[in-house]
Each structure stands twice: as structure tokens, then as C-alpha cells.
Amino acid sequence: MGKKTTHKFKAEVSQLLDILVHSLYTNKEIFLRELISNASDALEKVRFLTTAQGGQDDTPLEIRIEADKDAKTVTVTDTGVGMTRDELMKNIGTIAHSGTAELTKMATEGKESLDTLIGRFGVGFYSVYMVADEVEVTTRSIEPGAKPMVWTSDGKTDYKLQELEEDGVARGTRIVVRLKDDLAGQFANAAHLKSIIKKHSNFINFPIHVDGERVNTVTALWREPKFQITSEQYAEFYKFLTYDAEDPLDTLHTSVDAPVQFNALMFIPKAGDDPFGMNRENRGLDLYVRRVLIEKQNKDLLPEYLGFIKGVVDTEDLPLNISRETLQDNLLLRKISSTLVKQALDNLEKIARDDADRYAEFWRAHGTLFKAGYMDFLNKDKFARLVRFNSSASENAEGLTSFANYLSRAREGQKEIYYAYGPSREALGLSPHLEVFRKKGIEVLYLFEPIDEFVMDALRDFDGHALVAAEHADMATLDGFENLERDQEAAPLSDDQKTTLDRLLARIKEALGESVTEVRVSRRLSGSPVCLANPDGNVTSSMDKIMRVISKDTSIPKKVLEVNPDHALVRNMLTIFEQDADDPFIGQAANQLFESALLLEGYLTDPHALVGRVQDLLTKSSGWYVDSRK
Ligand SMILES: Nc1ncnc2c1ncn2[C@@H]1O[C@H](COP(=O)(O)OP(=O)(O)OP(=O)(O)O)[C@@H](O)[C@H]1O
């Protein structure tokens, strides 16, 4: 026997152990799921090494579990790859996977309850310390000449390692869990262990025996004929695969023979991960070749925007000895991938067609991630049919509309699909840029997320109808539609007044100087006196904002000030200007209108001048009001 050495846990491990030991998490049974899942991974590795890489192996690949009431132990033994001394130290002693590190971080930040966190993350090997006083791991690696090792720890501050004599220790890992006194009755009980396995580990690809009796029966569900599988079985498999507590929103089971053979079982979860957050890596389908797991969560089978889909793919056509490194360039895999993408999109179209409520549920959970599909040019048309937006025709911010729905409501002769970006439905409802659309009863799609605009830019049109930003709408085209809403029409300007208006606009430009590129009459406004428009028709203001953030440009962009000559305020300015072209009110009002417009567009950085002016104007007007009531 080798010398026993003592090693301190890495700080993160101690921290996690401390959290687990002190947690009141009630679902402690998941420790068994975690140990079985590790055993299964170790067995998959053996199967991969032997079948895929042509090695030799006679040992049956299986997991054996024994419960001992008297000794208060549960023992989990597998014939998997085992661990060398170095692997033991690295894998259980130092944080092994990102999930546990994330869990520790979030638990210490205290934002979410520990119970939710433990339930949501696979806490891995360390979860055993929720039920154990002490754990002993005896393992022998598959590596030729590897020495068997024993690892023991009470899960507090350190662990002990010892090398064993070679004889009598088979390849694989045996984990003896010494249960806490109060939990021994519950877990050192074969019947209870069996029920836990049925619940969490029924689909493990290797036989699991409890006290000599085989417990799990179902394997490779995706290879079974569809008509033999119940929806409960699908749901059970989904939960096994994802640890989700809820049933899936949708299940798609397919079998394809040409151009390449494969079976796939794909699920859409009810809830979405935060696509840009910590779960970003938690995507991909498990890839099997003839039931041998080649890669968990393969990232090449489905593009990132379909990353919400969970499931497995199993093919007969790839060689078993394919290396994970060369998968990416494999032509067959690419064919499988393009077929899967098509199936997934067709399936979404089917849901959208048959069950709008379910599609809306899908969209709310996964729409944000799905929208990144604008980059998938090969499937552009399908994508365009699947994408949804809120719109001015929706009843509230929850409403969703497709391009096709929009067109079905479009005004006769309307060739364009209009859209506008804004922070909220309320803000867009008040936007001066959309006044003309409201007046003419032309629907506008509402974009709330920056990615929406990239979607519009990439698609450019739908079914021959150009996608046009409302702020870039061609006024002559809009003039072709009759007004549905009648404003209180302002009296038409006389020829003299028109000339004065031109001079007034020149005076406003003079007052604003280089802050604006131009001051001109607007045709898009009805309720507002002014708005800011883009001088060049290329990018929308929101896209301009995104570009400015990227290039760290904090200057205020130069825009065109559009003036509504029918607005009462502008008419008053005209009267004042007619009487005295040098009246200081004109400059004051011009600046006030300009800064208010900047404020609405989100560009005003210093509100002091604006506030000062408002106070001055209020003081004066209240004075007149008081006088007029005397
Ligand atoms: N029975 C086992 N046989 C061989 N190696 C094992 C066994 N159990 C654990 N390991 C090793 O220890 C590592 C850490 O295990 P742990 O359960 O903490 O995380 P993980 O399995 O990597 O992550 P996850 O639980 O998310 O799959 C494993 O990746 C594996 O390398």
C-alpha cells in the first residue's frame, strides 16, 4: 500500500461543499442521479474507446448499486474509465465544471434561493455531501499500468489519497457513500433507491442494478418506432435529458433515410435560457453513432439560433471511429445538420399554422434567441415566415404579428411594410414620426430589441413587399393614402404667409446654427410641432445609436429639424415673426423645440438650458394668465 497523503480542497470546492452541507434543500435524492450520470459518462468513454477506436474489452459495461442498512452506506460501482491519481486530484478536489462554479458564485451573491440554484444546476459529484458524512472513492483507470487509488473525505476541508496494491481492483470506480445518521433509513433502502432511479435515471444507456436486480429498462428511445411511444415516455425522456421539471412544449421525433440516415428526437423546452448569459454553452444535441455516444451537446448540428432545442441524433452513416475534432468538417454531419434545421423550422411553421397560442408561447420563451436566425440566409424565407413582432394593430405589448398578418391588414395598394424601433409600446404610440401612420391608418411593426433592426436589415423584403423604417418612409407614397383621422384642419397659409414661413425657417436655422443640418417643412407631423429626421436615408436613428455605442461616439448627431406649419405654436411663432423678425421669443422657442426633440430621441445630455427656458416661459405665461383673469 502506498503512503496516505492529505490534500486541501481548492477554495471554490470548500465553498461549494459548505453551501451544500448547510443547505436545507429537500430534494437530496438527486445525489444519486449525479453519481449515476458520472458513472454513465465514464462508461460511455469506455464504449467510445473500444467500439469507436477499435480497442478490446470484455468487462460488461454496467452500474451496480448496493444498499447496506446496517453499515448505513450506499455503494455505486461502475466499470467505466476510472481515474488516475492526477485525474482524481483534478476532477474531485478542484472545481470541475462551470455549472458548479456558477452555482457557487450565484449562491454567494445571494440573488436566488439556494434551493432553486441546486435544482437548476447539475451540482455534480459534490452533491453527495448533502447526504454523506464521508465518501470513499476507489478507482482504477483504464490507462495501461494505472495504479488503483483510494480517495476519502468527510467533505470539510481536505481529502486523503492512497495508492492500493494492484491485485483485486477491477477497472472502474466504486463510490461508498456513508450516509448521515438521519438519512440512512431513507437512502440505505433498495426500494427507495429503485424509485429514485426510475424517476431520474431511467434512460441511462447502461444497465443499472440495485442489489443485483436490473432497474432501468428503456434505452435509446429515439430508435423505437414512433407509434409505440407514449407522450408520457417522451416527456420522461426529456426530463431525464434536461433536468427540466416541466414537460416539453413540443416534441419532434424523426427518422430519415436519405440523403443520410439518422434518427432524431428534438424537444422545445417551455422556458428559455438566457441566451446571452451563463447558459450560452448549454446547447447542442447529443450525437450518437449506432447508439454509441460520440459527443454530448454537439454544437455543429444546429445553429446557435436554434440552441433552445434539446435532444439527440443517432446515425448509422458516420464511421464509429470518427474523432470529435474532425466532426466539424464532416460532410455527412453537415447534411444531417441541414436536414435537422429544415425539420425544426418546418415543425415551427406547423405549430404556427395549427396552434397560434402555442406558437406565441414558443415565441415568448425563445423568440429573442430565434431572431439571431436572420443570419441563416439559406433559410431566409422560412425564417421570415416565423418571425413575430408587436405592432400598432396589437391590443397590447404582448400581441404578436407575422409579416403575413400585417399584409392581410394593409391598406389597399400598400406595397411597403413599415416598422419603427422604440423603447416601449407607449413611447412608440407617442412618437411624432408615427403621426402620419396613425392618421392614415397604416400599421407599423414595433421593434423593441436592438436585434430586431438587424432582422429587418437582413430580410429587406417579405413576399415582394419592402421593409421600410417609418422614419424613412417616402412621404409622397404615404400621401397617396387618404387620411382616416381628420385633424382640426388649420386654415391654409396665404402666399404671403408662405414666404414669411420660409424666412421663419431660415431664422430658426440661424438660431440653432450648426446643431442641425437643415430646417424644413414637415409632411409627417400632425399633433407635434417639430421632429428630428435623418439627413441621409441610410441608417435609422436606432441603428445609428448602436453604431455610436460601438464606436464610443458620444457627440449629438446632426439632424434635420422638421417643422409642422399647421401646429398652433408654429402659427403663433409666425405671427410674432411677422410683427417683429427680431423678437427674442423666436430664438428661445426654436431652441426649446429643438432640445425637446433631442430629449424625445434620447440625445439630450445636458438638460440645464432646457429647464431654465421652461421655467422662464412658465413664469411669463403664468404672469399673463394672472393678468388676463383680472
Ligand atoms: N464514476 C466516475 N468515473 C470516472 N470519472 C469520474 C467519475 N465520477 C466523476 N468523475 C470525474 O470527475 C469529474 C467531476 O465530476 P462532477 O460530477 O463534479 O462534474 P461533471 O460530471 O464534469 O459535470 P456535470 O455534472 O455537469 O456532468 C467528471 O468530469 C469526471 O471526469
XYZ file of C-alpha atoms and ligand atoms in Angstrom:
661
model
C 0.000 0.000 0.000
C 1.187 3.442 -0.828
C 1.550 6.259 1.634
C -1.588 8.154 2.592
C -1.336 11.824 1.685
C -3.634 14.674 2.719
C -4.653 17.468 0.326
C -6.632 20.620 0.906
C -9.653 21.278 -1.310
C -9.361 24.265 -3.586
C -11.122 27.301 -2.104
C -14.085 27.118 -4.511
C -14.686 23.474 -3.665
C -14.687 24.189 0.088
C -17.112 27.000 -0.531
C -19.455 24.799 -2.562
C -19.241 21.983 -0.018
C -20.086 24.389 2.748
C -23.125 25.584 0.821
C -24.308 22.030 0.114
C -23.838 20.768 3.653
C -25.733 23.683 5.141
C -28.490 23.824 2.578
C -31.968 22.782 3.571
C -32.570 21.598 0.026
C -35.190 18.913 0.314
C -34.587 17.085 -2.930
C -31.445 15.423 -1.622
C -32.117 12.300 -3.696
C -30.550 13.953 -6.731
C -27.136 12.935 -5.358
C -27.854 9.505 -6.855
C -28.722 10.951 -10.249
C -25.401 12.812 -10.227
C -23.350 9.728 -9.282
C -25.126 7.598 -11.885
C -24.667 10.274 -14.521
C -20.915 10.383 -13.804
C -20.772 6.580 -13.940
C -22.631 6.618 -17.248
C -20.228 9.226 -18.672
C -17.295 7.038 -17.618
C -18.914 4.032 -19.304
C -19.634 6.000 -22.484
C -15.953 6.833 -22.610
C -15.054 3.142 -22.463
C -17.575 2.337 -25.180
C -16.158 5.124 -27.301
C -12.583 3.948 -26.763
C -13.387 0.328 -27.513
C -16.029 0.444 -30.258
C -15.103 3.694 -31.872
C -11.398 3.350 -31.646
C -11.168 -0.394 -32.064
C -9.963 -1.317 -28.561
C -10.617 -4.642 -26.851
C -12.845 -5.061 -23.822
C -14.667 -7.952 -22.199
C -15.834 -6.333 -18.994
C -19.607 -5.755 -19.067
C -20.441 -2.058 -19.115
C -22.783 -1.534 -16.189
C -23.582 0.257 -12.956
C -24.166 -1.644 -9.719
C -25.704 -0.122 -6.633
C -25.884 -1.699 -3.195
C -27.670 -0.500 -0.096
C -26.480 -1.622 3.332
C -28.842 -0.712 6.178
C -26.507 -1.830 8.947
C -23.420 -0.097 7.661
C -25.586 2.905 6.605
C -24.000 3.002 3.174
C -24.942 3.238 -0.469
C -22.294 1.983 -2.899
C -22.237 2.890 -6.584
C -19.856 0.872 -8.767
C -19.192 1.310 -12.461
C -16.906 -0.377 -14.954
C -16.113 2.915 -16.668
C -12.808 4.579 -17.477
C -11.845 5.212 -13.862
C -9.387 7.910 -12.828
C -5.645 8.141 -12.415
C -4.161 9.869 -9.385
C -3.792 13.118 -11.327
C -7.336 12.920 -12.649
C -8.688 12.305 -9.151
C -6.920 15.380 -7.842
C -8.048 17.497 -10.731
C -11.658 16.241 -11.036
C -12.656 15.975 -7.406
C -10.692 18.497 -5.454
C -10.648 21.352 -7.906
C -13.880 22.730 -9.369
C -14.528 20.588 -12.415
C -17.328 22.095 -14.356
C -18.575 25.561 -14.973
C -22.049 24.794 -13.572
C -20.805 24.329 -10.027
C -18.604 27.416 -10.224
C -21.584 29.415 -11.426
C -23.776 27.977 -8.711
C -21.276 28.933 -6.012
C -20.973 32.425 -7.395
C -24.720 32.948 -7.552
C -25.256 31.383 -4.134
C -22.704 33.720 -2.539
C -24.244 36.700 -4.298
C -27.497 35.575 -2.696
C -29.712 36.776 -5.551
C -31.538 33.492 -5.947
C -32.539 30.960 -3.345
C -30.176 28.073 -2.875
C -32.895 25.557 -3.488
C -33.682 26.922 -6.920
C -29.985 27.014 -7.751
C -29.311 23.434 -6.690
C -32.383 22.292 -8.557
C -31.378 24.124 -11.720
C -27.682 23.225 -11.924
C -26.274 19.756 -12.050
C -24.196 20.079 -8.901
C -22.192 17.006 -9.808
C -20.163 14.774 -7.553
C -20.119 17.160 -4.595
C -23.896 16.896 -4.159
C -23.180 13.603 -2.399
C -22.238 15.628 0.670
C -25.863 16.653 1.094
C -26.432 13.093 2.338
C -22.970 11.816 3.336
C -20.734 12.127 6.374
C -17.928 10.523 4.494
C -17.263 9.309 0.947
C -14.711 6.820 -0.255
C -13.861 6.612 -3.952
C -11.853 3.616 -5.128
C -10.903 3.854 -8.753
C -8.669 2.308 -11.337
C -8.090 3.990 -14.646
C -8.355 2.232 -17.999
C -4.885 3.529 -18.815
C -2.387 0.689 -19.125
C -0.383 0.262 -15.933
C -2.583 2.627 -13.915
C -2.488 2.002 -10.169
C -5.733 1.767 -8.219
C -6.317 4.704 -5.899
C -8.488 5.457 -2.904
C -9.807 8.949 -2.249
C -11.587 9.658 1.033
C -13.048 12.786 2.516
C -15.625 13.986 5.013
C -16.269 16.907 2.668
C -14.953 19.527 5.060
C -11.553 20.934 4.310
C -9.389 18.190 2.857
C -9.255 14.773 1.231
C -6.857 11.834 1.556
C -5.284 9.859 -1.272
C -3.697 6.450 -1.144
C -2.371 4.077 -3.777
C -3.526 0.431 -3.450
C -1.902 -2.866 -4.313
C -2.680 -3.762 -7.920
C -4.430 -7.015 -7.297
C -8.107 -7.442 -6.974
C -9.206 -3.980 -8.088
C -11.084 -4.014 -11.368
C -11.177 -1.138 -13.839
C -13.744 1.490 -12.983
C -14.912 3.363 -9.929
C -16.600 2.397 -6.684
C -18.076 5.115 -4.536
C -19.052 4.264 -0.972
C -21.387 6.859 0.483
C -21.523 6.796 4.302
C -24.914 8.299 4.974
C -25.660 10.836 7.685
C -27.436 9.126 10.553
C -30.784 10.801 9.980
C -30.802 9.928 6.280
C -29.704 6.304 6.483
C -33.235 4.970 6.883
C -34.318 6.801 3.769
C -31.437 6.069 1.411
C -29.931 2.756 2.590
C -33.112 1.251 1.278
C -33.146 -0.661 -2.014
C -36.812 0.003 -2.790
C -36.366 3.733 -2.362
C -33.178 3.746 -4.442
C -35.012 1.929 -7.229
C -37.786 4.503 -7.255
C -35.232 7.323 -7.407
C -33.518 5.654 -10.364
C -36.824 5.154 -12.169
C -37.583 8.803 -11.683
C -34.267 10.380 -12.651
C -32.104 7.823 -14.423
C -34.425 5.523 -16.311
C -32.916 6.329 -19.695
C -29.299 5.715 -18.792
C -27.756 3.806 -21.649
C -26.241 1.083 -19.454
C -27.848 -1.470 -17.159
C -28.284 -0.241 -13.594
C -28.627 -2.980 -10.958
C -29.780 -2.397 -7.386
C -28.828 -5.253 -5.099
C -28.429 -7.443 -8.175
C -31.753 -6.527 -9.805
C -31.887 -4.656 -13.112
C -33.831 -1.431 -12.652
C -33.800 0.595 -15.852
C -35.338 -0.932 -18.922
C -35.775 1.665 -21.587
C -32.820 2.624 -23.711
C -32.376 4.541 -26.972
C -35.982 5.741 -27.126
C -35.160 7.626 -30.322
C -34.687 4.349 -32.167
C -38.063 2.945 -31.189
C -40.940 3.244 -33.677
C -42.927 6.393 -33.055
C -46.293 4.717 -32.700
C -45.022 2.676 -29.757
C -44.009 5.691 -27.722
C -46.457 7.496 -25.475
C -46.295 11.208 -24.824
C -45.524 10.383 -21.176
C -42.442 8.457 -22.288
C -41.300 11.352 -24.426
C -41.795 13.743 -21.507
C -39.955 11.410 -19.159
C -37.037 11.164 -21.556
C -36.993 14.923 -21.991
C -36.822 15.468 -18.242
C -34.070 12.911 -17.962
C -32.092 14.654 -20.665
C -32.504 18.232 -19.494
C -33.283 18.065 -15.749
C -36.249 20.270 -16.562
C -39.094 19.760 -14.102
C -41.709 20.716 -16.703
C -42.913 18.774 -19.737
C -41.554 19.997 -23.073
C -43.552 22.493 -25.115
C -43.108 20.365 -28.190
C -41.571 17.057 -29.270
C -40.303 16.183 -32.737
C -39.272 12.613 -33.443
C -37.988 11.909 -36.928
C -36.348 9.181 -38.877
C -34.597 9.963 -42.145
C -33.089 7.594 -44.725
C -31.923 9.887 -47.491
C -29.656 11.672 -48.255
C -28.250 10.388 -44.982
C -29.676 8.005 -42.387
C -30.416 9.248 -38.907
C -32.964 9.263 -36.096
C -33.519 12.426 -34.152
C -35.528 13.261 -31.095
C -35.815 17.004 -30.539
C -37.625 18.934 -27.828
C -38.566 22.557 -27.350
C -38.492 23.464 -23.641
C -41.262 25.616 -22.200
C -38.830 28.109 -20.727
C -35.857 29.724 -22.408
C -32.356 30.047 -21.052
C -30.920 33.492 -21.001
C -29.396 33.163 -24.476
C -26.589 35.594 -23.844
C -25.977 34.659 -20.246
C -24.301 31.838 -18.441
C -26.263 29.112 -20.175
C -24.930 30.025 -23.549
C -22.802 26.882 -23.660
C -25.664 24.726 -22.509
C -26.859 23.958 -26.006
C -26.446 21.345 -28.663
C -27.779 17.893 -29.490
C -26.161 14.709 -28.195
C -24.632 12.900 -31.156
C -24.659 9.092 -31.261
C -23.303 6.782 -33.931
C -25.091 3.448 -33.736
C -26.039 4.068 -30.101
C -22.506 4.978 -29.094
C -22.348 8.472 -27.665
C -19.808 10.381 -29.737
C -20.351 13.839 -28.316
C -22.635 15.382 -25.737
C -24.137 18.729 -26.751
C -22.575 18.852 -30.192
C -22.556 22.479 -31.286
C -22.471 21.928 -35.063
C -25.701 20.022 -35.620
C -27.895 23.035 -35.003
C -27.019 26.708 -35.422
C -26.934 28.922 -32.347
C -30.318 30.456 -33.023
C -31.948 27.030 -32.657
C -29.965 26.445 -29.466
C -33.159 26.207 -27.422
C -33.770 22.767 -28.979
C -32.621 19.874 -26.795
C -32.321 16.284 -27.892
C -30.348 13.501 -29.515
C -29.321 12.443 -33.011
C -28.213 8.931 -33.867
C -26.823 7.977 -37.265
C -25.766 4.757 -38.926
C -23.798 6.530 -41.607
C -20.871 8.046 -39.740
C -17.924 5.797 -39.009
C -17.645 4.843 -35.349
C -14.036 5.816 -35.211
C -14.710 9.426 -36.107
C -12.741 11.782 -33.934
C -14.502 14.654 -32.229
C -12.025 17.069 -33.752
C -12.885 16.184 -37.342
C -16.653 16.193 -36.820
C -16.877 19.842 -37.693
C -15.601 19.338 -41.247
C -17.560 16.185 -41.858
C -19.751 16.349 -44.957
C -22.280 13.823 -43.677
C -22.672 15.736 -40.456
C -23.342 18.874 -42.456
C -26.039 17.044 -44.394
C -27.612 15.847 -41.158
C -27.414 19.382 -39.858
C -29.139 20.979 -42.843
C -31.919 18.367 -42.707
C -32.363 18.928 -38.960
C -32.588 22.688 -39.412
C -35.192 22.249 -42.115
C -37.185 19.838 -39.952
C -37.018 22.146 -36.956
C -38.184 25.158 -38.991
C -40.938 23.193 -40.762
C -42.112 21.996 -37.395
C -42.257 25.562 -36.082
C -44.262 26.564 -39.145
C -46.649 23.740 -38.444
C -47.117 24.889 -34.844
C -47.628 28.466 -36.023
C -50.256 27.290 -38.523
C -52.115 24.866 -36.265
C -51.909 26.460 -32.849
C -51.223 30.180 -32.641
C -51.331 30.203 -28.826
C -48.670 27.552 -28.564
C -46.564 29.357 -31.120
C -46.901 32.543 -29.074
C -45.730 30.587 -26.027
C -42.742 29.363 -28.012
C -42.029 32.869 -29.197
C -42.117 34.390 -25.723
C -39.714 31.781 -24.403
C -37.282 31.584 -27.308
C -38.063 34.426 -29.734
C -35.112 36.582 -28.731
C -32.635 33.815 -29.447
C -34.508 32.699 -32.554
C -34.248 36.165 -34.082
C -30.494 35.640 -34.495
C -31.602 33.366 -37.360
C -31.611 36.409 -39.633
C -28.064 35.340 -40.436
C -29.202 31.991 -41.840
C -29.505 33.097 -45.457
C -30.202 29.580 -46.721
C -33.444 29.516 -44.748
C -34.305 33.169 -45.136
C -37.846 32.614 -46.423
C -38.811 30.196 -43.685
C -37.258 32.455 -41.084
C -39.211 35.431 -42.408
C -42.450 33.472 -42.085
C -41.634 32.550 -38.488
C -40.518 35.862 -37.060
C -43.013 37.884 -34.988
C -43.359 41.472 -33.833
C -45.631 43.602 -31.765
C -47.421 46.221 -33.845
C -49.596 49.290 -33.729
C -52.502 46.956 -34.519
C -51.849 44.774 -31.454
C -54.074 45.237 -28.444
C -51.168 45.410 -26.020
C -47.426 44.813 -25.732
C -48.000 41.037 -25.632
C -49.534 40.933 -29.101
C -47.584 39.249 -31.886
C -47.945 39.590 -35.593
C -46.266 37.992 -38.584
C -45.453 39.760 -41.830
C -48.308 37.833 -43.446
C -50.776 39.036 -40.754
C -49.544 42.567 -41.321
C -50.119 42.328 -45.069
C -53.605 40.929 -44.588
C -54.455 44.191 -42.791
C -52.512 46.521 -45.077
C -54.285 49.325 -46.858
C -55.252 48.733 -50.441
C -52.327 49.410 -52.704
C -49.855 49.439 -49.796
C -46.586 47.994 -51.067
C -44.388 48.529 -48.018
C -44.230 47.010 -44.568
C -43.384 49.755 -42.079
C -41.559 49.366 -38.802
C -40.226 51.586 -36.031
C -37.866 50.969 -33.161
C -38.626 52.295 -29.678
C -38.158 51.561 -26.006
C -41.810 50.656 -25.426
C -45.243 50.495 -26.966
C -46.228 53.655 -25.092
C -43.212 55.577 -26.397
C -43.884 54.486 -29.974
C -47.547 55.347 -29.571
C -46.497 58.952 -28.907
C -43.642 59.164 -31.411
C -44.004 62.166 -33.759
C -42.534 60.055 -36.566
C -45.564 57.800 -36.491
C -48.216 60.537 -36.509
C -48.734 60.280 -40.236
C -49.202 56.494 -39.966
C -51.811 56.912 -37.259
C -53.599 59.493 -39.336
C -53.665 57.248 -42.384
C -54.461 54.039 -40.508
C -51.264 52.359 -41.709
C -49.968 49.673 -39.385
C -46.408 49.932 -38.058
C -44.478 46.973 -36.651
C -42.993 47.826 -33.277
C -39.393 46.833 -32.632
C -38.303 46.718 -29.007
C -34.994 44.858 -29.162
C -31.870 46.075 -30.980
C -31.602 42.746 -32.826
C -34.974 43.426 -34.488
C -33.422 46.042 -36.646
C -30.723 43.663 -37.826
C -33.517 41.274 -38.752
C -35.186 43.955 -40.887
C -31.895 44.948 -42.490
C -31.066 41.365 -43.386
C -34.507 40.431 -44.726
C -35.118 43.661 -46.653
C -38.439 42.434 -48.026
C -41.215 39.932 -47.493
C -43.141 38.442 -50.374
C -42.202 41.337 -52.618
C -43.057 43.988 -50.014
C -40.120 46.142 -48.952
C -39.475 46.508 -45.235
C -39.185 50.238 -44.590
C -38.297 52.124 -41.409
C -41.162 54.506 -40.647
C -38.741 57.395 -40.312
C -37.531 56.748 -43.866
C -40.988 56.416 -45.357
C -41.464 58.189 -48.646
C -43.964 60.963 -47.910
C -45.199 61.075 -51.485
C -46.172 57.385 -51.216
C -47.951 57.982 -47.926
C -49.771 60.980 -49.396
C -51.395 58.527 -51.787
C -53.449 57.142 -48.880
C -56.397 59.116 -47.693
C -56.455 60.314 -44.089
C -58.711 58.237 -41.875
C -58.410 60.599 -38.937
C -59.308 64.191 -39.574
C -57.335 66.753 -37.616
C -58.836 70.042 -36.811
C -57.627 71.499 -40.051
C -55.584 74.664 -39.725
C -56.501 77.479 -42.081
C -54.356 77.254 -45.223
C -51.426 79.683 -45.344
C -51.706 82.654 -47.658
C -48.956 83.205 -50.219
C -47.544 85.978 -48.048
C -47.558 83.728 -45.023
C -45.773 81.031 -47.019
C -42.970 83.454 -47.811
C -42.821 84.515 -44.168
C -42.688 80.853 -43.163
C -39.618 80.356 -45.373
C -37.983 83.306 -43.627
C -39.040 81.974 -40.228
C -37.427 78.626 -41.005
C -34.235 80.437 -42.032
C -34.375 82.367 -38.746
C -34.779 79.115 -36.774
C -31.801 77.622 -38.619
C -29.786 80.728 -37.736
C -30.783 80.354 -34.062
C -29.768 76.698 -33.989
C -26.615 77.194 -36.055
C -24.565 74.071 -36.704
C -26.645 71.919 -34.330
C -28.912 70.977 -37.243
C -28.137 70.348 -40.900
C -31.357 71.882 -42.166
C -34.723 73.245 -41.045
C -37.607 72.347 -43.327
C -41.373 71.917 -43.518
C -42.626 68.502 -42.455
C -45.361 66.417 -44.008
C -45.334 63.660 -41.448
C -46.476 65.610 -38.398
C -49.951 66.355 -37.145
C -50.004 66.614 -33.334
C -46.381 67.656 -32.787
C -44.796 70.983 -33.702
C -41.402 69.538 -34.751
C -39.394 66.350 -35.079
C -35.850 65.379 -35.950
C -35.214 63.455 -39.148
C -32.156 61.775 -40.544
C -30.304 63.741 -43.190
C -29.241 60.628 -45.084
C -31.653 57.831 -45.743
C -29.212 55.063 -44.969
C -29.455 54.036 -41.354
C -32.286 54.511 -38.889
C -31.746 56.570 -35.741
C -31.711 53.426 -33.591
C -29.116 51.750 -35.809
C -27.135 54.987 -35.672
C -27.292 54.797 -31.865
C -25.995 51.220 -31.865
C -23.128 52.233 -34.145
C -22.303 55.173 -31.912
C -22.162 52.928 -28.844
C -19.809 50.589 -30.705
C -17.535 53.429 -31.831
C -17.867 55.144 -28.396
C -19.084 58.328 -30.081
C -20.951 60.450 -27.522
C -21.483 63.539 -29.651
C -25.020 64.582 -30.593
C -25.725 63.640 -34.237
C -26.666 66.414 -36.627
C -30.162 66.006 -37.923
C -32.799 67.841 -39.922
C -35.367 69.763 -37.868
C -38.768 69.273 -39.467
C -41.418 71.854 -38.607
C -45.188 71.376 -38.721
C -46.571 74.613 -40.213
C -50.129 73.743 -39.107
C -49.318 73.446 -35.432
C -50.739 76.247 -33.232
C -47.349 77.013 -31.704
C -45.712 77.380 -35.118
C -48.610 79.572 -36.255
C -48.049 81.800 -33.176
C -44.341 81.972 -33.957
C -45.260 83.017 -37.488
C -47.487 85.829 -36.217
C -44.812 87.067 -33.801
C -42.174 86.830 -36.546
C -44.402 88.781 -38.980
C -44.697 91.585 -36.428
C -41.065 91.693 -35.379
C -38.485 89.488 -37.099
C -36.022 90.182 -34.274
C -38.305 89.194 -31.399
C -36.141 87.134 -28.971
C -39.064 84.721 -28.453
C -38.339 83.145 -31.857
C -34.805 82.114 -30.871
C -35.984 80.956 -27.463
C -38.809 78.843 -28.919
C -36.539 77.409 -31.632
C -34.042 76.215 -29.054
C -36.776 74.895 -26.808
C -38.387 72.896 -29.622
C -35.048 71.581 -30.779
C -33.973 70.429 -27.316
C -37.365 68.861 -26.610
C -36.981 66.862 -29.828
C -33.476 65.815 -28.756
C -34.893 64.747 -25.418
C -37.513 62.560 -27.134
C -34.847 60.941 -29.303
C -32.670 60.257 -26.271
C -29.818 62.532 -27.299
C -30.096 65.388 -24.806
C -27.145 65.110 -22.455
C -27.409 68.413 -20.581
C -30.951 69.443 -19.629
C -29.970 72.667 -17.780
C -30.637 75.124 -20.606
C -33.936 73.433 -21.429
C -35.164 73.505 -17.848
C -34.113 77.144 -17.423
C -36.039 78.113 -20.532
C -39.168 76.195 -19.486
C -39.135 77.973 -16.129
C -38.702 81.344 -17.790
C -41.560 80.660 -20.214
C -43.825 79.371 -17.433
C -43.102 82.420 -15.313
C -44.005 84.719 -18.177
C -47.097 82.821 -19.279
C -48.428 82.489 -15.732
C -47.956 86.246 -15.363
C -50.050 86.810 -18.499
C -52.614 84.330 -17.256
C -52.955 86.171 -13.957
C -53.252 89.497 -15.798
C -55.849 88.143 -18.212
C -58.072 86.990 -15.328
C -58.017 90.336 -13.537
N -17.534 7.436 -11.713
C -16.591 8.170 -12.313
N -15.706 7.617 -13.164
C -14.760 8.357 -13.785
N -14.626 9.697 -13.619
C -15.474 10.296 -12.773
C -16.493 9.596 -12.070
N -17.156 10.473 -11.301
C -16.602 11.683 -11.518
N -15.593 11.596 -12.408
C -14.748 12.692 -12.917
O -14.911 13.793 -12.082
C -15.339 14.932 -12.845
C -16.178 15.841 -11.981
O -17.442 15.304 -11.765
P -18.645 16.234 -11.428
O -19.836 15.354 -11.241
O -18.290 17.118 -10.296
O -18.810 17.135 -12.685
P -19.091 16.739 -14.209
O -19.629 15.352 -14.267
O -17.900 17.065 -15.000
O -20.182 17.767 -14.606
P -21.705 17.507 -14.908
O -22.294 17.005 -13.612
O -22.229 18.831 -15.323
O -21.735 16.476 -15.998
C -16.032 14.334 -14.043
O -15.985 15.219 -15.136
C -15.174 13.082 -14.308
O -14.026 13.438 -15.059
